[in-house]
């Protein structure tokens, strides 16, 4: 695969979106935003179908949110503590909720995904708070569509406006998205979040 070729990425981006966006539900450092924005930039170049990119990103985001929500709603988060990497994930979730707060209101479920770490924190907090499955599913779906439209639109806009190669347009879109996300995060977290309701994982065991 030629990583600088729009033609190569246009053929592969559909297969990257679902696993990367799903992974981002639990591992916020997974670069799902970059992949979705790249899909938008490729759409501006005529290499992908913009509606299909939005659909795949939204569906993967919704499924990931539901997995995290059910994991904590059914009190299965202790399963993560069986492995060293799982305890690191569990602690990361704890830290994300501590930073973003434990609000599980429907408005937060929709909007928190635009804040770094907010998607994971809100899905876990909603599960712990026993938010109704139907209500969470609907709000997560609305949020997923808005999130996908925003990122794909960002990539499409930068690709159309700059006329640069798709990878350069993607980088510009990612930088713009980071700036907007940081501003939203600062505004949303002026009031410190409540202590995390997630049970603290035990001390990390030395890895073999």
CSV table of N, CA and C in Angstrom, one decimal, residues 43-180:
chain,number,residue,atom,x,y,z
A,43,UNK,N,-13.1,12.1,0.5
A,43,UNK,CA,-14.4,12.4,-0.2
A,43,UNK,C,-14.3,13.6,-1.0
A,44,UNK,N,-13.6,14.6,-0.5
A,44,UNK,CA,-13.5,15.9,-1.3
A,44,UNK,C,-12.7,15.6,-2.5
A,45,UNK,N,-11.8,14.6,-2.5
A,45,UNK,CA,-10.9,14.3,-3.6
A,45,UNK,C,-11.6,13.3,-4.6
A,46,UNK,N,-12.9,12.9,-4.2
A,46,UNK,CA,-13.6,12.0,-5.0
A,46,UNK,C,-13.2,10.6,-4.9
A,47,UNK,N,-12.5,10.2,-3.8
A,47,UNK,CA,-12.0,8.9,-3.7
A,47,UNK,C,-12.9,8.0,-2.8
A,48,UNK,N,-13.7,8.6,-2.0
A,48,UNK,CA,-14.7,7.9,-1.1
A,48,UNK,C,-16.0,8.5,-1.2
A,49,UNK,N,-17.0,7.7,-0.7
A,49,UNK,CA,-18.4,8.2,-0.7
A,49,UNK,C,-18.6,8.9,0.7
A,50,UNK,N,-18.9,10.1,0.7
A,50,UNK,CA,-19.0,10.9,2.0
A,50,UNK,C,-20.1,10.3,2.9
A,51,UNK,N,-21.2,9.9,2.3
A,51,UNK,CA,-22.3,9.4,3.1
A,51,UNK,C,-21.9,8.0,3.7
A,52,UNK,N,-21.2,7.2,3.0
A,52,UNK,CA,-20.8,5.9,3.5
A,52,UNK,C,-19.7,6.1,4.7
A,53,UNK,N,-18.9,7.1,4.5
A,53,UNK,CA,-17.9,7.3,5.6
A,53,UNK,C,-18.6,7.8,6.8
A,54,UNK,N,-19.6,8.7,6.7
A,54,UNK,CA,-20.4,9.1,7.9
A,54,UNK,C,-21.1,8.0,8.5
A,55,UNK,N,-21.7,7.1,7.7
A,55,UNK,CA,-22.5,6.0,8.2
A,55,UNK,C,-21.6,5.0,9.0
A,56,UNK,N,-20.4,4.7,8.4
A,56,UNK,CA,-19.5,3.7,9.1
A,56,UNK,C,-19.0,4.3,10.4
A,57,UNK,N,-18.6,5.5,10.4
A,57,UNK,CA,-18.1,6.2,11.6
A,57,UNK,C,-19.1,6.3,12.7
A,58,UNK,N,-20.4,6.6,12.3
A,58,UNK,CA,-21.4,6.8,13.3
A,58,UNK,C,-21.8,5.4,13.9
A,59,UNK,N,-21.9,4.4,13.0
A,59,UNK,CA,-22.3,3.0,13.5
A,59,UNK,C,-21.2,2.5,14.5
A,60,UNK,N,-19.9,2.7,14.1
A,60,UNK,CA,-18.8,2.2,14.9
A,60,UNK,C,-18.8,2.9,16.2
A,61,UNK,N,-19.0,4.2,16.2
A,61,UNK,CA,-19.0,5.0,17.4
A,61,UNK,C,-20.2,4.5,18.4
A,62,UNK,N,-21.4,4.3,17.8
A,62,UNK,CA,-22.5,3.9,18.6
A,62,UNK,C,-22.3,2.5,19.2
A,63,UNK,N,-21.7,1.6,18.4
A,63,UNK,CA,-21.5,0.2,19.0
A,63,UNK,C,-20.4,0.3,20.1
A,64,UNK,N,-19.4,1.1,19.9
A,64,UNK,CA,-18.4,1.2,21.0
A,64,UNK,C,-18.9,1.8,22.2
A,65,UNK,N,-19.8,2.8,22.1
A,65,UNK,CA,-20.4,3.4,23.3
A,65,UNK,C,-21.3,2.4,24.0
A,66,UNK,N,-22.0,1.6,23.3
A,66,UNK,CA,-22.9,0.6,23.9
A,66,UNK,C,-22.1,-0.5,24.6
A,67,UNK,N,-21.0,-0.8,24.1
A,67,UNK,CA,-20.1,-1.9,24.7
A,67,UNK,C,-19.6,-1.3,26.1
A,68,UNK,N,-19.1,-0.1,26.1
A,68,UNK,CA,-18.6,0.4,27.4
A,68,UNK,C,-19.8,0.6,28.3
A,69,UNK,N,-20.9,1.1,27.9
A,69,UNK,CA,-22.1,1.3,28.7
A,69,UNK,C,-22.5,0.0,29.4
A,70,UNK,N,-22.6,-1.0,28.6
A,70,UNK,CA,-23.1,-2.3,29.1
A,70,UNK,C,-22.1,-2.9,30.0
A,71,UNK,N,-20.8,-2.7,29.7
A,71,UNK,CA,-19.7,-3.3,30.6
A,71,UNK,C,-19.8,-2.7,32.0
A,72,UNK,N,-20.1,-1.5,32.1
A,72,UNK,CA,-20.2,-0.9,33.5
A,72,UNK,C,-21.6,-1.0,34.0
A,73,UNK,N,-22.6,-1.1,33.2
A,73,UNK,CA,-24.0,-1.2,33.7
A,73,UNK,C,-24.2,-2.6,34.3
A,74,UNK,N,-23.5,-3.6,33.8
A,74,UNK,CA,-23.6,-5.0,34.3
A,74,UNK,C,-22.5,-5.3,35.3
A,75,UNK,N,-21.8,-4.2,35.7
A,75,UNK,CA,-20.7,-4.4,36.7
A,75,UNK,C,-19.7,-5.4,36.3
A,76,UNK,N,-19.3,-5.4,35.1
A,76,UNK,CA,-18.3,-6.3,34.6
A,76,UNK,C,-16.9,-5.7,34.4
A,77,UNK,N,-16.8,-4.5,34.9
A,77,UNK,CA,-15.5,-3.8,34.7
A,77,UNK,C,-14.4,-4.5,35.4
A,78,UNK,N,-14.7,-5.3,36.5
A,78,UNK,CA,-13.7,-6.0,37.2
A,78,UNK,C,-12.9,-7.0,36.3
A,79,UNK,N,-13.6,-7.4,35.2
A,79,UNK,CA,-13.0,-8.4,34.3
A,79,UNK,C,-11.6,-7.8,33.8
A,80,UNK,N,-11.6,-6.5,33.6
A,80,UNK,CA,-10.4,-5.8,33.1
A,80,UNK,C,-9.2,-6.0,34.1
A,81,UNK,N,-9.5,-6.2,35.4
A,81,UNK,CA,-8.4,-6.3,36.4
A,81,UNK,C,-7.7,-7.6,36.3
A,82,UNK,N,-8.1,-8.5,35.5
A,82,UNK,CA,-7.4,-9.8,35.4
A,82,UNK,C,-6.0,-9.7,34.7
A,83,UNK,N,-5.8,-8.7,33.9
A,83,UNK,CA,-4.6,-8.5,33.2
A,83,UNK,C,-4.0,-7.1,33.5
A,84,UNK,N,-2.7,-7.1,33.3
A,84,UNK,CA,-2.0,-5.8,33.6
A,84,UNK,C,-2.5,-4.7,32.7
A,85,UNK,N,-2.7,-5.0,31.4
A,85,UNK,CA,-3.1,-4.0,30.4
A,85,UNK,C,-4.6,-3.6,30.8
A,86,UNK,N,-5.4,-4.6,31.3
A,86,UNK,CA,-6.8,-4.3,31.6
A,86,UNK,C,-6.8,-3.3,32.8
A,87,UNK,N,-5.9,-3.5,33.8
A,87,UNK,CA,-5.9,-2.6,34.9
A,87,UNK,C,-5.5,-1.2,34.5
A,88,UNK,N,-4.6,-1.1,33.5
A,88,UNK,CA,-4.2,0.2,33.0
A,88,UNK,C,-5.4,0.8,32.3
A,89,UNK,N,-6.2,0.1,31.5
A,89,UNK,CA,-7.4,0.6,30.9
A,89,UNK,C,-8.4,1.1,32.0
A,90,UNK,N,-8.6,0.2,33.0
A,90,UNK,CA,-9.5,0.5,34.1
A,90,UNK,C,-9.1,1.8,34.8
A,91,UNK,N,-7.8,2.0,35.0
A,91,UNK,CA,-7.3,3.2,35.7
A,91,UNK,C,-7.5,4.4,34.8
A,92,UNK,N,-7.3,4.2,33.5
A,92,UNK,CA,-7.5,5.3,32.5
A,92,UNK,C,-8.9,5.7,32.5
A,93,UNK,N,-9.9,4.8,32.6
A,93,UNK,CA,-11.3,5.1,32.6
A,93,UNK,C,-11.6,5.9,33.9
A,94,UNK,N,-11.0,5.5,35.0
A,94,UNK,CA,-11.2,6.2,36.2
A,94,UNK,C,-10.7,7.6,36.1
A,95,UNK,N,-9.5,7.8,35.5
A,95,UNK,CA,-9.0,9.1,35.4
A,95,UNK,C,-9.8,10.0,34.4
A,96,UNK,N,-10.3,9.4,33.4
A,96,UNK,CA,-11.2,10.1,32.4
A,96,UNK,C,-12.4,10.6,33.1
A,97,UNK,N,-13.1,9.8,33.9
A,97,UNK,CA,-14.3,10.2,34.6
A,97,UNK,C,-14.0,11.3,35.6
A,98,UNK,N,-12.8,11.2,36.3
A,98,UNK,CA,-12.5,12.2,37.2
A,98,UNK,C,-12.3,13.5,36.6
A,99,UNK,N,-11.7,13.5,35.4
A,99,UNK,CA,-11.5,14.8,34.7
A,99,UNK,C,-12.8,15.4,34.1
A,100,UNK,N,-13.6,14.5,33.5
A,100,UNK,CA,-14.7,15.0,32.8
A,100,UNK,C,-16.0,15.1,33.7
A,101,UNK,N,-15.9,14.5,34.9
A,101,UNK,CA,-17.1,14.5,35.7
A,101,UNK,C,-17.9,13.3,35.5
A,102,UNK,N,-18.9,13.1,36.4
A,102,UNK,CA,-19.7,11.9,36.3
A,102,UNK,C,-21.1,12.1,35.8
A,103,UNK,N,-21.3,13.2,35.2
A,103,UNK,CA,-22.6,13.5,34.7
A,103,UNK,C,-23.1,12.5,33.7
A,104,UNK,N,-24.3,12.1,33.8
A,104,UNK,CA,-24.8,11.1,32.8
A,104,UNK,C,-26.1,11.6,32.2
A,105,UNK,N,-26.3,12.9,32.2
A,105,UNK,CA,-27.5,13.5,31.6
A,105,UNK,C,-27.5,13.2,30.1
A,106,UNK,N,-28.7,13.2,29.5
A,106,UNK,CA,-28.8,12.9,28.1
A,106,UNK,C,-28.0,13.9,27.3
A,107,UNK,N,-28.0,15.2,27.7
A,107,UNK,CA,-27.3,16.2,26.9
A,107,UNK,C,-25.8,15.9,27.0
A,108,UNK,N,-25.3,15.5,28.1
A,108,UNK,CA,-23.9,15.2,28.2
A,108,UNK,C,-23.5,14.0,27.4
A,109,UNK,N,-24.4,13.0,27.4
A,109,UNK,CA,-24.1,11.8,26.6
A,109,UNK,C,-23.9,12.1,25.1
A,110,UNK,N,-24.7,13.1,24.6
A,110,UNK,CA,-24.6,13.5,23.2
A,110,UNK,C,-23.4,14.4,23.0
A,111,UNK,N,-23.1,15.3,23.9
A,111,UNK,CA,-22.1,16.3,23.6
A,111,UNK,C,-20.7,16.0,24.1
A,112,UNK,N,-20.6,15.1,25.1
A,112,UNK,CA,-19.2,15.0,25.7
A,112,UNK,C,-18.2,14.3,24.8
A,113,UNK,N,-18.7,13.7,23.7
A,113,UNK,CA,-17.8,13.0,22.8
A,113,UNK,C,-16.9,14.0,22.1
A,114,UNK,N,-17.3,15.3,22.1
A,114,UNK,CA,-16.5,16.3,21.4
A,114,UNK,C,-15.3,16.8,22.3
A,115,UNK,N,-15.3,16.3,23.6
A,115,UNK,CA,-14.2,16.7,24.5
A,115,UNK,C,-13.3,15.5,24.6
A,116,UNK,N,-12.0,15.7,24.6
A,116,UNK,CA,-11.0,14.6,24.7
A,116,UNK,C,-11.3,13.7,25.9
A,117,UNK,N,-11.5,12.4,25.7
A,117,UNK,CA,-11.8,11.5,26.8
A,117,UNK,C,-13.3,11.5,27.2
A,118,UNK,N,-14.0,12.4,26.7
A,118,UNK,CA,-15.4,12.6,27.2
A,118,UNK,C,-16.3,11.4,26.8
A,119,UNK,N,-16.1,10.9,25.6
A,119,UNK,CA,-16.9,9.8,25.2
A,119,UNK,C,-16.8,8.6,26.1
A,120,UNK,N,-15.6,8.2,26.4
A,120,UNK,CA,-15.4,7.0,27.3
A,120,UNK,C,-15.9,7.3,28.7
A,121,UNK,N,-15.6,8.5,29.2
A,121,UNK,CA,-16.0,8.8,30.6
A,121,UNK,C,-17.6,8.8,30.7
A,122,UNK,N,-18.2,9.4,29.8
A,122,UNK,CA,-19.7,9.5,29.9
A,122,UNK,C,-20.4,8.2,29.7
A,123,UNK,N,-19.9,7.4,28.8
A,123,UNK,CA,-20.5,6.0,28.6
A,123,UNK,C,-20.3,5.2,29.8
A,124,UNK,N,-19.1,5.2,30.5
A,124,UNK,CA,-18.9,4.5,31.7
A,124,UNK,C,-19.8,5.0,32.8
A,125,UNK,N,-19.8,6.3,33.0
A,125,UNK,CA,-20.6,6.9,34.1
A,125,UNK,C,-22.1,6.6,33.9
A,126,UNK,N,-22.6,6.6,32.6
A,126,UNK,CA,-24.0,6.3,32.4
A,126,UNK,C,-24.3,4.9,32.8
A,127,UNK,N,-23.4,4.0,32.5
A,127,UNK,CA,-23.6,2.6,32.9
A,127,UNK,C,-23.6,2.4,34.4
A,128,UNK,N,-22.7,3.1,35.1
A,128,UNK,CA,-22.7,3.0,36.5
A,128,UNK,C,-24.0,3.6,37.1
A,129,UNK,N,-24.5,4.7,36.5
A,129,UNK,CA,-25.7,5.3,37.0
A,129,UNK,C,-27.0,4.6,36.6
A,130,UNK,N,-26.9,3.5,35.9
A,130,UNK,CA,-28.0,2.7,35.5
A,130,UNK,C,-29.0,3.6,34.6
A,131,UNK,N,-28.5,4.4,33.7
A,131,UNK,CA,-29.3,5.1,32.8
A,131,UNK,C,-30.1,4.1,32.0
A,132,UNK,N,-31.3,4.5,31.6
A,132,UNK,CA,-32.1,3.6,30.8
A,132,UNK,C,-31.4,3.2,29.5
A,133,UNK,N,-31.5,1.9,29.2
A,133,UNK,CA,-30.8,1.5,28.0
A,133,UNK,C,-31.3,2.2,26.7
A,134,UNK,N,-32.6,2.3,26.6
A,134,UNK,CA,-33.2,2.9,25.4
A,134,UNK,C,-32.8,4.4,25.3
A,135,UNK,N,-32.8,5.1,26.5
A,135,UNK,CA,-32.4,6.5,26.5
A,135,UNK,C,-31.0,6.7,26.1
A,136,UNK,N,-30.1,5.9,26.7
A,136,UNK,CA,-28.7,6.0,26.4
A,136,UNK,C,-28.4,5.6,24.9
A,137,UNK,N,-29.1,4.6,24.4
A,137,UNK,CA,-28.9,4.1,23.0
A,137,UNK,C,-29.3,5.2,22.1
A,138,UNK,N,-30.4,5.9,22.3
A,138,UNK,CA,-30.9,7.0,21.5
A,138,UNK,C,-29.9,8.1,21.5
A,139,UNK,N,-29.5,8.6,22.7
A,139,UNK,CA,-28.6,9.7,22.8
A,139,UNK,C,-27.2,9.4,22.2
A,140,UNK,N,-26.7,8.2,22.5
A,140,UNK,CA,-25.4,7.8,21.9
A,140,UNK,C,-25.5,7.8,20.4
A,141,UNK,N,-26.7,7.3,19.8
A,141,UNK,CA,-26.8,7.3,18.4
A,141,UNK,C,-26.8,8.7,17.8
A,142,UNK,N,-27.6,9.7,18.5
A,142,UNK,CA,-27.6,11.0,18.0
A,142,UNK,C,-26.2,11.7,18.1
A,143,UNK,N,-25.5,11.4,19.2
A,143,UNK,CA,-24.2,11.9,19.4
A,143,UNK,C,-23.2,11.4,18.3
A,144,UNK,N,-23.4,10.1,18.0
A,144,UNK,CA,-22.5,9.4,17.1
A,144,UNK,C,-22.7,10.0,15.7
A,145,UNK,N,-23.9,10.3,15.3
A,145,UNK,CA,-24.1,10.9,14.0
A,145,UNK,C,-23.6,12.3,13.9
A,146,UNK,N,-23.8,13.1,15.0
A,146,UNK,CA,-23.3,14.5,15.0
A,146,UNK,C,-21.7,14.5,15.0
A,147,UNK,N,-21.1,13.6,15.7
A,147,UNK,CA,-19.7,13.5,15.8
A,147,UNK,C,-19.1,13.1,14.4
A,148,UNK,N,-19.7,12.1,13.8
A,148,UNK,CA,-19.3,11.6,12.5
A,148,UNK,C,-19.4,12.8,11.4
A,149,UNK,N,-20.6,13.4,11.5
A,149,UNK,CA,-20.8,14.5,10.5
A,149,UNK,C,-19.8,15.7,10.7
A,150,UNK,N,-19.5,16.0,11.9
A,150,UNK,CA,-18.5,17.0,12.2
A,150,UNK,C,-17.1,16.7,11.7
A,151,UNK,N,-16.6,15.5,12.0
A,151,UNK,CA,-15.3,15.1,11.6
A,151,UNK,C,-15.2,14.9,10.1
A,152,UNK,N,-16.2,14.3,9.5
A,152,UNK,CA,-16.1,14.1,8.0
A,152,UNK,C,-16.3,15.4,7.3
A,153,UNK,N,-17.1,16.3,7.9
A,153,UNK,CA,-17.3,17.6,7.3
A,153,UNK,C,-16.0,18.4,7.4
A,154,UNK,N,-15.3,18.3,8.5
A,154,UNK,CA,-14.1,19.0,8.7
A,154,UNK,C,-13.0,18.5,7.7
A,155,UNK,N,-12.9,17.2,7.4
A,155,UNK,CA,-12.0,16.7,6.4
A,155,UNK,C,-12.4,17.2,5.0
A,156,UNK,N,-13.7,17.1,4.8
A,156,UNK,CA,-14.2,17.5,3.4
A,156,UNK,C,-14.0,19.0,3.2
A,157,UNK,N,-14.2,19.8,4.2
A,157,UNK,CA,-14.0,21.3,4.1
A,157,UNK,C,-12.6,21.6,3.8
A,158,UNK,N,-11.7,21.0,4.6
A,158,UNK,CA,-10.2,21.3,4.4
A,158,UNK,C,-9.7,20.8,3.1
A,159,UNK,N,-10.2,19.6,2.7
A,159,UNK,CA,-9.8,19.1,1.4
A,159,UNK,C,-10.3,20.0,0.2
A,160,UNK,N,-11.5,20.5,0.3
A,160,UNK,CA,-12.1,21.3,-0.7
A,160,UNK,C,-11.5,22.7,-0.7
A,161,UNK,N,-11.2,23.2,0.5
A,161,UNK,CA,-10.7,24.6,0.5
A,161,UNK,C,-9.3,24.8,0.2
A,162,UNK,N,-8.5,23.8,0.6
A,162,UNK,CA,-7.0,24.0,0.4
A,162,UNK,C,-6.5,23.5,-0.9
A,163,UNK,N,-7.1,22.4,-1.4
A,163,UNK,CA,-6.7,21.8,-2.7
A,163,UNK,C,-5.3,21.1,-2.5
A,164,UNK,N,-4.9,20.9,-1.3
A,164,UNK,CA,-3.7,20.2,-1.0
A,164,UNK,C,-3.9,18.7,-1.1
A,165,UNK,N,-2.8,17.9,-1.1
A,165,UNK,CA,-3.0,16.4,-1.1
A,165,UNK,C,-3.8,16.0,0.1
A,166,UNK,N,-4.5,14.9,0.0
A,166,UNK,CA,-5.4,14.5,1.0
A,166,UNK,C,-4.8,14.4,2.4
A,167,UNK,N,-3.5,13.9,2.5
A,167,UNK,CA,-2.9,13.7,3.8
A,167,UNK,C,-2.6,15.1,4.4
A,168,UNK,N,-2.3,16.1,3.6
A,168,UNK,CA,-2.1,17.4,4.2
A,168,UNK,C,-3.4,18.0,4.7
A,169,UNK,N,-4.4,17.8,3.9
A,169,UNK,CA,-5.8,18.3,4.3
A,169,UNK,C,-6.2,17.6,5.6
A,170,UNK,N,-5.9,16.3,5.7
A,170,UNK,CA,-6.2,15.6,6.9
A,170,UNK,C,-5.5,16.1,8.1
A,171,UNK,N,-4.2,16.5,8.0
A,171,UNK,CA,-3.5,17.0,9.1
A,171,UNK,C,-4.0,18.4,9.5
A,172,UNK,N,-4.4,19.2,8.6
A,172,UNK,CA,-5.0,20.5,8.9
A,172,UNK,C,-6.3,20.3,9.6
A,173,UNK,N,-7.1,19.4,9.1
A,173,UNK,CA,-8.4,19.1,9.8
A,173,UNK,C,-8.2,18.6,11.2
A,174,UNK,N,-7.2,17.7,11.4
A,174,UNK,CA,-7.0,17.2,12.7
A,174,UNK,C,-6.6,18.3,13.7
A,175,UNK,N,-5.7,19.2,13.2
A,175,UNK,CA,-5.2,20.4,14.0
A,175,UNK,C,-6.4,21.3,14.4
A,176,UNK,N,-7.3,21.5,13.4
A,176,UNK,CA,-8.5,22.3,13.7
A,176,UNK,C,-9.4,21.6,14.7
A,177,UNK,N,-9.6,20.3,14.5
A,177,UNK,CA,-10.4,19.6,15.5
A,177,UNK,C,-9.8,19.6,16.9
A,178,UNK,N,-8.5,19.5,17.0
A,178,UNK,CA,-7.9,19.5,18.3
A,178,UNK,C,-8.1,20.9,19.0
A,179,UNK,N,-7.9,21.9,18.2
A,179,UNK,CA,-8.1,23.3,18.8
A,179,UNK,C,-9.5,23.4,19.3
A,180,UNK,N,-10.5,23.1,18.4
A,180,UNK,CA,-11.9,23.2,18.8
A,180,UNK,C,-12.2,22.3,20.0
